[in-house]
Amino acid sequence: MDVIVRPTPTLQGEIGALSSKNYTTRYLLVAALSEGVSTIYHPAHSEDSDAIRRCIADLGAVLTEDEEKIVVQGFGRQPRNVKELNVGNAGAVLRFLMAVAALSPEVTFVNTYPDSLGKRPHDDLIKALGQLGVEVEHNEGRLPITIRGGKPAGGRITVSGAVSSQFLSALLFLTPLLEEDSEITVLDDLKSKVVVGQTLEVLEQAGIVVHAADDYMSFKVPGRQAYKAQSYTVQGDYPGSAAVLAAAAVTGSDVKIHRLAEKSKQGERAIVDVLRMMEVPLTHEDGTVHVQGNGKLKAVEFDGDAATDAVLAMVAAAVFAEGTSRFYNVENLRYKECDRITDYLAELTRAGAKVEERPDEIIVHGQPEGVEGGVTINAHYDHRVIMALTVVGLRARQPLVIKDAHHVAKSYPQYFDHLRALGADVEWVE
Ligand SMILES: O=C(O)C1=C[C@@H](OP(=O)(O)O)[C@@H](O)[C@H](O)C1
Ligand SMILES: C=C(OP(=O)(O)O)C(=O)O
């Protein structure tokens, strides 16, 4: 399904933020890895959260759900034998479950998104699992992937963090369950380091002890631990909300988003600081971000690695800023649902934006007068490209058609409903 985004000068109203994708994934995972009954309040509902629900159920967890919560009876360190798992297009779910699959004799992860997740590399995790004696069959580091685990013991593991933090997080979820203590050393660099903070926070809530160096480049993980069954409450999601906040910033607006905790470990809460740096009038108090946009923005320079899933929304805001913005240290955007530098900038250019690509940077020459629009956008299977191009469409002179915009449901199925509730002229077309 496609969406038409028409120019919309003003947005007004209040919404509650969607629930966090990253915390929902993690809470469902640690609930499954415990042997008791855990309750997760306000889980996200999206394709990615459906993927982890489906896979942990296949692995033997028992899930019951109502409007506000999901109750999970976990399988502990003994997942049920299952031949195949289908994670859809969910990268974090795949990587975390590749590690969990090391507890099973043989599991194959199938390739249902050959043009998106099917292109993403997992070599660094495959190598690390190999050090634990886990045999991995793969297609040049990509799906389909078969894991033959059994009983890895633990020990010394090295893992590169240069492409994704998800490989390290995956090992941090697995190693506490192993017989021996483990020592994990991160090689090269660690991208999306802040997200590892979310992993450590959730592990601690689940009663797991991990000794982490301050820089997160080495970890000591005692073995033979047990995940405790707990109650968890999922906080609001900054990456998805960042797109709505960017939309409010580029229009004349009076928009409030509730349920966005000031103290969150989500790096993407930096959207608030970046919009402030861009001189967008806003406040952030008691979990509510209130934007009173006047459509005027100033260019910024920002280290995007600190807020990886909000960079595309920030770039969309910068398209209308006065001056040239620079988002640096963002090379790993290339290894997401699409190449979020080359593919995203190609679509922005088509919409009339003036942007330049570097290997690890996005440069935006702002156009406060607006962009032309009037074209059809390829979504590249990427929810964040869809959300960000929508922001641009609201301030383009001619409508934008976003092809296959239904892929927004990977993380934020209600995105267009939320925008419409705020007065945006967005419409689904077959
Ligand atoms: O651990 C996680 O849940 C995630 C880590 C990040 O990926 P990278 O570490 O690959 O940057 C982020 O982009 C993704 O949406 C979710
Ligand atoms: C990159 C993302 O997700 P994942 O890596 O989990 O597919 C994202 O949500 O933007």
Coordinates of C-alpha atoms in Angstrom, one line a residue, residues 57 128 162 189 227 303 337:
A57 CA 6.5 -19.2 21.3
A128 CA 31.9 -15.2 17.9
A162 CA 32.2 -2.1 14.2
D189 CA 35.0 -0.2 17.6
Y227 CA 17.0 -15.2 34.7
D303 CA 27.4 12.7 16.2
E337 CA 16.9 -2.2 6.6

